[in-house]
mmCIF file of C-alpha atoms in Angstrom:
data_model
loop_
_atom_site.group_PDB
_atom_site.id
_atom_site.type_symbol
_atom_site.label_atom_id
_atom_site.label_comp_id
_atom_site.label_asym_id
_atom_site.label_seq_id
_atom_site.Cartn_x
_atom_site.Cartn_y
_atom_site.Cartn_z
ATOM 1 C CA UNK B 1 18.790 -4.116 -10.166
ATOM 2 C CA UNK B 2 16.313 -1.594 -8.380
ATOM 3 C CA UNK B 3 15.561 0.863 -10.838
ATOM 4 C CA UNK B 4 15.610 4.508 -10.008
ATOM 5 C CA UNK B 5 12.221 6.260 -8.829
ATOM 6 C CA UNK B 6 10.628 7.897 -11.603
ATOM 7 C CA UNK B 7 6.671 8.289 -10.032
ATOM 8 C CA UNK B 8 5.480 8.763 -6.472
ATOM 9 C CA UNK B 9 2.032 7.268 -6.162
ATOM 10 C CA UNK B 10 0.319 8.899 -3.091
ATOM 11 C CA UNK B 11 -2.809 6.993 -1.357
ATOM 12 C CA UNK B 12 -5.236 9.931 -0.594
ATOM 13 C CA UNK B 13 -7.376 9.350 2.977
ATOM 14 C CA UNK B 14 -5.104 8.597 5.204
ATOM 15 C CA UNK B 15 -1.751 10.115 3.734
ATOM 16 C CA UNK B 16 -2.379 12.958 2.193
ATOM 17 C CA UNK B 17 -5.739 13.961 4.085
ATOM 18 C CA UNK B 18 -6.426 12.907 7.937
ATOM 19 C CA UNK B 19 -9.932 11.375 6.592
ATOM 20 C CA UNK B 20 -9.204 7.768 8.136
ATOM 21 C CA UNK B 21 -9.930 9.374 11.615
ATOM 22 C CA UNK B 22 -13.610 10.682 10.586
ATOM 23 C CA UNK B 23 -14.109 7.811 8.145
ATOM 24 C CA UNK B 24 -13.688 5.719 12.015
ATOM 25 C CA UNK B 25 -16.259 7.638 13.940
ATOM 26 C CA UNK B 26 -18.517 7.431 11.453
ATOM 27 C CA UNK B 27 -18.396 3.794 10.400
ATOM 28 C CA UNK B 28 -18.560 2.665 13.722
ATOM 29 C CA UNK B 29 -21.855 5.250 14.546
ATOM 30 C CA UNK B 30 -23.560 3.822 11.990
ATOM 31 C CA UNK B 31 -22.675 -0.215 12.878
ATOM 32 C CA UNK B 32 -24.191 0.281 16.298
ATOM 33 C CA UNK B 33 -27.464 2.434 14.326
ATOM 34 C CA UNK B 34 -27.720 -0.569 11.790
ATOM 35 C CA UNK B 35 -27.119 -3.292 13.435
ATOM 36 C CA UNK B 36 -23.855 -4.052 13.083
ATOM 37 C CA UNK B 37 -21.640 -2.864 16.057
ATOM 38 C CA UNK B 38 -17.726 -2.686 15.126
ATOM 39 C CA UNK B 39 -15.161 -1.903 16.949
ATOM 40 C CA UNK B 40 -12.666 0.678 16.226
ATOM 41 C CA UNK B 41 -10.211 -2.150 15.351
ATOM 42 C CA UNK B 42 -12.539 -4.176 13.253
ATOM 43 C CA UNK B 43 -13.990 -0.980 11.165
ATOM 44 C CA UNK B 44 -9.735 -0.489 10.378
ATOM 45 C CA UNK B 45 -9.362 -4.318 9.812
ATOM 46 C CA UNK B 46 -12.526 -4.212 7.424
ATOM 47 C CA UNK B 47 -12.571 -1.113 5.566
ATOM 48 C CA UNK B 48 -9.879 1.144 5.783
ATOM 49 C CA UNK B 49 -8.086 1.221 2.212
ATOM 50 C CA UNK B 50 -10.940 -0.470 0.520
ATOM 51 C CA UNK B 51 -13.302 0.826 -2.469
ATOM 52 C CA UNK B 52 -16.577 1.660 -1.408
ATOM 53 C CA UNK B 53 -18.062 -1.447 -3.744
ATOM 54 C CA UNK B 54 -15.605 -3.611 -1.132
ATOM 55 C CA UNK B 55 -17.085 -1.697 1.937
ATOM 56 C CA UNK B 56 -20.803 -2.484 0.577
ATOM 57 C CA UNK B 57 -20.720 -5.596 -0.263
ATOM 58 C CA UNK B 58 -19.382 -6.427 3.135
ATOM 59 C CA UNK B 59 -21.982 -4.385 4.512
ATOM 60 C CA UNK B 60 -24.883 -6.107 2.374
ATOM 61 C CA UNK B 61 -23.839 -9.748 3.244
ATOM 62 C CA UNK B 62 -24.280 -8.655 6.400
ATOM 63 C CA UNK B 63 -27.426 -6.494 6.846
ATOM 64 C CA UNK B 64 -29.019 -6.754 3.535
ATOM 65 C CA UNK B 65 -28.880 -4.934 0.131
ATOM 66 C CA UNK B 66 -30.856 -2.028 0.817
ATOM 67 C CA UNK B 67 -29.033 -1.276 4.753
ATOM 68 C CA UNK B 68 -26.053 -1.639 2.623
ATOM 69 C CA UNK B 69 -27.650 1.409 0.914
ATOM 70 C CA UNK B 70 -29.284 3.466 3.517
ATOM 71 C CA UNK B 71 -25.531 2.967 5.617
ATOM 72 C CA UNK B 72 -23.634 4.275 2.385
ATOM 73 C CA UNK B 73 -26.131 7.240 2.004
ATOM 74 C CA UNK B 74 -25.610 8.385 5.539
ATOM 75 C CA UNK B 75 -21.946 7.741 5.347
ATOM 76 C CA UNK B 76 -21.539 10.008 2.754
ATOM 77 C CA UNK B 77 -23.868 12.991 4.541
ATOM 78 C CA UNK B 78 -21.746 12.348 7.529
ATOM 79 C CA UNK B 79 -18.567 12.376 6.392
ATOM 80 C CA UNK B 80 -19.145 15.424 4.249
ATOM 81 C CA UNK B 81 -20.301 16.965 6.998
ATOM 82 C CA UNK B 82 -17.293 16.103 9.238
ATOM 83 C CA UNK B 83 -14.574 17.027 6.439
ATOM 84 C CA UNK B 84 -15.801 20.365 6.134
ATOM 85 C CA UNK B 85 -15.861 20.896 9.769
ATOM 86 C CA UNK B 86 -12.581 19.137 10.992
ATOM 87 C CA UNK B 87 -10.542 17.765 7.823
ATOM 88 C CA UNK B 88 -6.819 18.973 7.493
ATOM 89 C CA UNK B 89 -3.816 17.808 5.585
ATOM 90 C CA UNK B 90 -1.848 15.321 7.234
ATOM 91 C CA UNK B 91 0.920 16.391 9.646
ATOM 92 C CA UNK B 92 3.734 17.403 7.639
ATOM 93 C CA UNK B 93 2.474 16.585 4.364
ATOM 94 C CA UNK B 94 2.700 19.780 2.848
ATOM 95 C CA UNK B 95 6.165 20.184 4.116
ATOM 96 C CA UNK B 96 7.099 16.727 2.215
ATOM 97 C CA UNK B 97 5.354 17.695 -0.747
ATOM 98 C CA UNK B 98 7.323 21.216 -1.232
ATOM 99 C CA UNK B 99 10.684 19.077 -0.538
ATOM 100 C CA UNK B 100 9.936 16.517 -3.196
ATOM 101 C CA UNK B 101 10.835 16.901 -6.636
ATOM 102 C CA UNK B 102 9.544 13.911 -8.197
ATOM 103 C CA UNK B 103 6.570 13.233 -10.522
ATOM 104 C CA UNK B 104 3.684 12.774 -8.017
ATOM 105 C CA UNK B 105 0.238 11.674 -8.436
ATOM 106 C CA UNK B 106 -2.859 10.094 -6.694
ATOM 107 C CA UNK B 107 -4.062 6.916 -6.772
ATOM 108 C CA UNK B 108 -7.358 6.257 -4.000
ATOM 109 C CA UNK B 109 -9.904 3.512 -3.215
ATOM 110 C CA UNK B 110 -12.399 6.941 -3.131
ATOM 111 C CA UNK B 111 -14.594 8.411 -5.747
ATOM 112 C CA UNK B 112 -12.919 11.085 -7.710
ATOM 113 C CA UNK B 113 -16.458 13.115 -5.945
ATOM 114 C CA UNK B 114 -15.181 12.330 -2.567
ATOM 115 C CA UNK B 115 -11.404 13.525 -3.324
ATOM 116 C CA UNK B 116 -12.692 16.914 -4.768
ATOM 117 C CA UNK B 117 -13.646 17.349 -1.927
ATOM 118 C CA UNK B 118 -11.053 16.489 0.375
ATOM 119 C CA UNK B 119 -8.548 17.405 -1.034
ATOM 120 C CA UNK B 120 -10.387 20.798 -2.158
ATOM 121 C CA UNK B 121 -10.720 21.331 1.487
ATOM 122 C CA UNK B 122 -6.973 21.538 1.950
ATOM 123 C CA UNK B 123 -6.147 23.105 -0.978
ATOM 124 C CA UNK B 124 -4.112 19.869 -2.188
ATOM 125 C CA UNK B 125 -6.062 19.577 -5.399
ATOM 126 C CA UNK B 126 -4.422 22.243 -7.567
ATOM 127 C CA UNK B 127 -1.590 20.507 -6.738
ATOM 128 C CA UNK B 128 -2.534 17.165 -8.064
ATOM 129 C CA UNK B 129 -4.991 18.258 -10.546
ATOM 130 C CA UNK B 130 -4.689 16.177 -13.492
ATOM 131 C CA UNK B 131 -3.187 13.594 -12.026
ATOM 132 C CA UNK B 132 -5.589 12.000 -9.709
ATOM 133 C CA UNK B 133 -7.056 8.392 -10.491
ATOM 134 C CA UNK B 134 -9.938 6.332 -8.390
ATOM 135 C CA UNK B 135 -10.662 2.792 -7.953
ATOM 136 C CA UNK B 136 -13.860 3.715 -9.655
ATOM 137 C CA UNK B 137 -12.023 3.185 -12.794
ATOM 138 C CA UNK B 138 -10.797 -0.688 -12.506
ATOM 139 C CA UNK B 139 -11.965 -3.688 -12.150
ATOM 140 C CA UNK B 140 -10.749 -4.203 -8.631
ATOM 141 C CA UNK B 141 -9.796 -2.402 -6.151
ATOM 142 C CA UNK B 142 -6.673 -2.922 -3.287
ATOM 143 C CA UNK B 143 -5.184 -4.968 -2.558
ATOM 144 C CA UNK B 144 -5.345 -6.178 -5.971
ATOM 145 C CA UNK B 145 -2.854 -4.063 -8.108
ATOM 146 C CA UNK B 146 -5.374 -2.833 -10.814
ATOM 147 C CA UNK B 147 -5.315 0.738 -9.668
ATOM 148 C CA UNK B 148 -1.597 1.248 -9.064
ATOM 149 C CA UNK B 149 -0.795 -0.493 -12.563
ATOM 150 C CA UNK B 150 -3.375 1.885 -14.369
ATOM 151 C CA UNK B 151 -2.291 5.165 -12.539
ATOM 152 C CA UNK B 152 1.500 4.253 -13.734
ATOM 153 C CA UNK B 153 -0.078 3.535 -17.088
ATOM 154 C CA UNK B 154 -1.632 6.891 -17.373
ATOM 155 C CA UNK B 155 1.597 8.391 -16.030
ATOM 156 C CA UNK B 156 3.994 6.423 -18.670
ATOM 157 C CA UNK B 157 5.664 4.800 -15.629
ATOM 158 C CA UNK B 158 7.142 1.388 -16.004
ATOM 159 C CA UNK B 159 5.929 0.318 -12.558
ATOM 160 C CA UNK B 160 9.042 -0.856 -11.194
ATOM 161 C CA UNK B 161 10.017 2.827 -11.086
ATOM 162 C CA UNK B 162 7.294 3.265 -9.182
ATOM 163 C CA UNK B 163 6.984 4.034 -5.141
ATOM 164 C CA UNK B 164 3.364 3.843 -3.214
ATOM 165 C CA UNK B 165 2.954 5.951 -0.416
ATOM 166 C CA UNK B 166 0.315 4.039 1.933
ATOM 167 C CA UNK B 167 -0.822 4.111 5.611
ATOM 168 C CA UNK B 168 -2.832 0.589 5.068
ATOM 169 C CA UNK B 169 -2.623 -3.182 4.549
ATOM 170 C CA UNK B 170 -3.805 -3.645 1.546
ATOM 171 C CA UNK B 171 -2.645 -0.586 -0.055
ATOM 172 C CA UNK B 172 0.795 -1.741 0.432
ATOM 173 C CA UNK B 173 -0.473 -5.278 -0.447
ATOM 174 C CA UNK B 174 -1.442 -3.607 -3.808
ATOM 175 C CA UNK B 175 1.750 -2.256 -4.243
ATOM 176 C CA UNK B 176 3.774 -5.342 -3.335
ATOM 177 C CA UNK B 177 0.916 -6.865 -6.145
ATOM 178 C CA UNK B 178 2.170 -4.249 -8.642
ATOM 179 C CA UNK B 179 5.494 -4.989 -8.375
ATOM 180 C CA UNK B 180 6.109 -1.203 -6.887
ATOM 181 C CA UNK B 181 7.991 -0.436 -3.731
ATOM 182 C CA UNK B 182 5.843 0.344 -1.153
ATOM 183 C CA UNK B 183 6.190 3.126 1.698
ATOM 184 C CA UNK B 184 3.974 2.494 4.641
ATOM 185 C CA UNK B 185 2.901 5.242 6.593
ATOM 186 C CA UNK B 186 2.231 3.779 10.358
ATOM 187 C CA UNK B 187 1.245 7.383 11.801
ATOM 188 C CA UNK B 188 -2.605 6.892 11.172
ATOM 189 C CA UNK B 189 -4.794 4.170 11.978
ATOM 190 C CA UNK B 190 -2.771 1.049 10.972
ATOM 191 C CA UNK B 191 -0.126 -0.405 12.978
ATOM 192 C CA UNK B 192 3.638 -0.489 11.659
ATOM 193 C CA UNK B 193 3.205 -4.512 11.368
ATOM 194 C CA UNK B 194 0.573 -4.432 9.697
ATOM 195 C CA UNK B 195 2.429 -2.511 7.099
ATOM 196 C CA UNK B 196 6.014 -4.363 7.123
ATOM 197 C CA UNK B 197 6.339 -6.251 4.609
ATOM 198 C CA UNK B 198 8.719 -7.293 1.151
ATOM 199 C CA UNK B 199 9.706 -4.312 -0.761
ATOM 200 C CA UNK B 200 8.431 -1.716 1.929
ATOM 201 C CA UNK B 201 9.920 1.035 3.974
ATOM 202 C CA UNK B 202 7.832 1.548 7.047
ATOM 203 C CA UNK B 203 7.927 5.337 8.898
ATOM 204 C CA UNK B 204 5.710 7.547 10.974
ATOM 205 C CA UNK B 205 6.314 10.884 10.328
ATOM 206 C CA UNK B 206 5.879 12.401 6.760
ATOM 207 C CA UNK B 207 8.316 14.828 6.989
ATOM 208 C CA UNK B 208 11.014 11.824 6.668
ATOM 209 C CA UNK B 209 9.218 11.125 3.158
ATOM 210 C CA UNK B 210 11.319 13.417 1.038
ATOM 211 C CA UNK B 211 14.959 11.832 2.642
ATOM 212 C CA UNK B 212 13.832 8.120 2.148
ATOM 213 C CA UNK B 213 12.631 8.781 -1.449
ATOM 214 C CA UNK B 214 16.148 10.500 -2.251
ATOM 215 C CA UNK B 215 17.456 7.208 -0.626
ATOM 216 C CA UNK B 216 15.651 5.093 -2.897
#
């Protein structure tokens, strides 16, 4: 029996911020600088929805332990730069969120620095505050289910009345891992079949969110 939704998990870059756009640019700027030219497809395939330790050690077998370093450091100048220039909420995220009367909270591969200040830059952080948990703090990050399972933890969620909110593959692979339904958000970067999958609802536009949660 499916048990009724008691916690809304919501990935952060991607689908609650449009950061996975920016992240892009940048990531594949600083391949072709570094000397490791990536396609669009192949920075997505690689690194979208992974921890920074996943990104950089991908990087470093590569290119070397200290590129790995001097391609973070940029990143993080760059992408700071670009949020606070071009960063806004996803479309029709704060429309779902005022519709949705569940418990939310966030659970991101990103540095609880990093979703300060993106979510401080559309004013989404009051609304989570408290109730915002990083990758930083497990073991491993997606798509193993460590974070999901430790967010529902800290919440006092069984996680089978748990639902992730996700726009990539192995966010909803660390869903499907935690034994939480997953919802896979195919308006960013990632294809919808890359997302389909056991146990997941697939959609495009977030203002459908609210109706498919009350639907279970």
């Amino acid at each position: 029996m499916i048990k009724p939704i008691e916690l809304v998990i919501f990935d952060c870059d991607g689908v609650l911020v449009d950061s996975e756009r920016i992240a892009l640019r940048v990531q594949v700027a600083l391949g072709a600088e570094l000397g490791w030219p990536l396609t669009e497809e192949e920075v997505v395939a690689r690194f979208i929805g992974r921890s920074q330790a996943s990104i950089g050690a991908q990087i470093a077998e590569r290119l070397g332990a200290e590129t790995a370093a001097v391609w973070w450091e940029r990143f993080e100048r760059l992408h700071r730069v670009e949020v606070d220039t071009r960063l806004e909420a996803v479309e029709g995220l704060p429309e779902a969120l005022a519709a949705i009367d569940l418990p939310t909270c966030v659970a991101s591969s990103g540095s609880h620095e990093k979703m300060r200040h993106t979510l401080g830059r559309t004013g989404l952080h009051e609304h989570f505050a408290g109730r915002i948990f990083s990758a930083t703090e497990v073991a491993h990050g997606k798509p193993a289910p460590d974070l999901f399972l430790y967010a529902a933890e800290r919440m006092g969620v069984d996680p089978a009345a748990c639902v992730v909110v996700e726009d990539s593959r192995p966010g909803v692979q660390a869903a499907r891992a935690a034994g939480m339904r997953a919802f896979g958000y195919a308006g960013g970067l990632t294809a919808a079949g890359l997302l389909e999958g056991p146990g997941t609802v697939v959609f495009d536009d977030m203002r459908e969110l609210p109706e498919l949660l009350a639907a279970g």
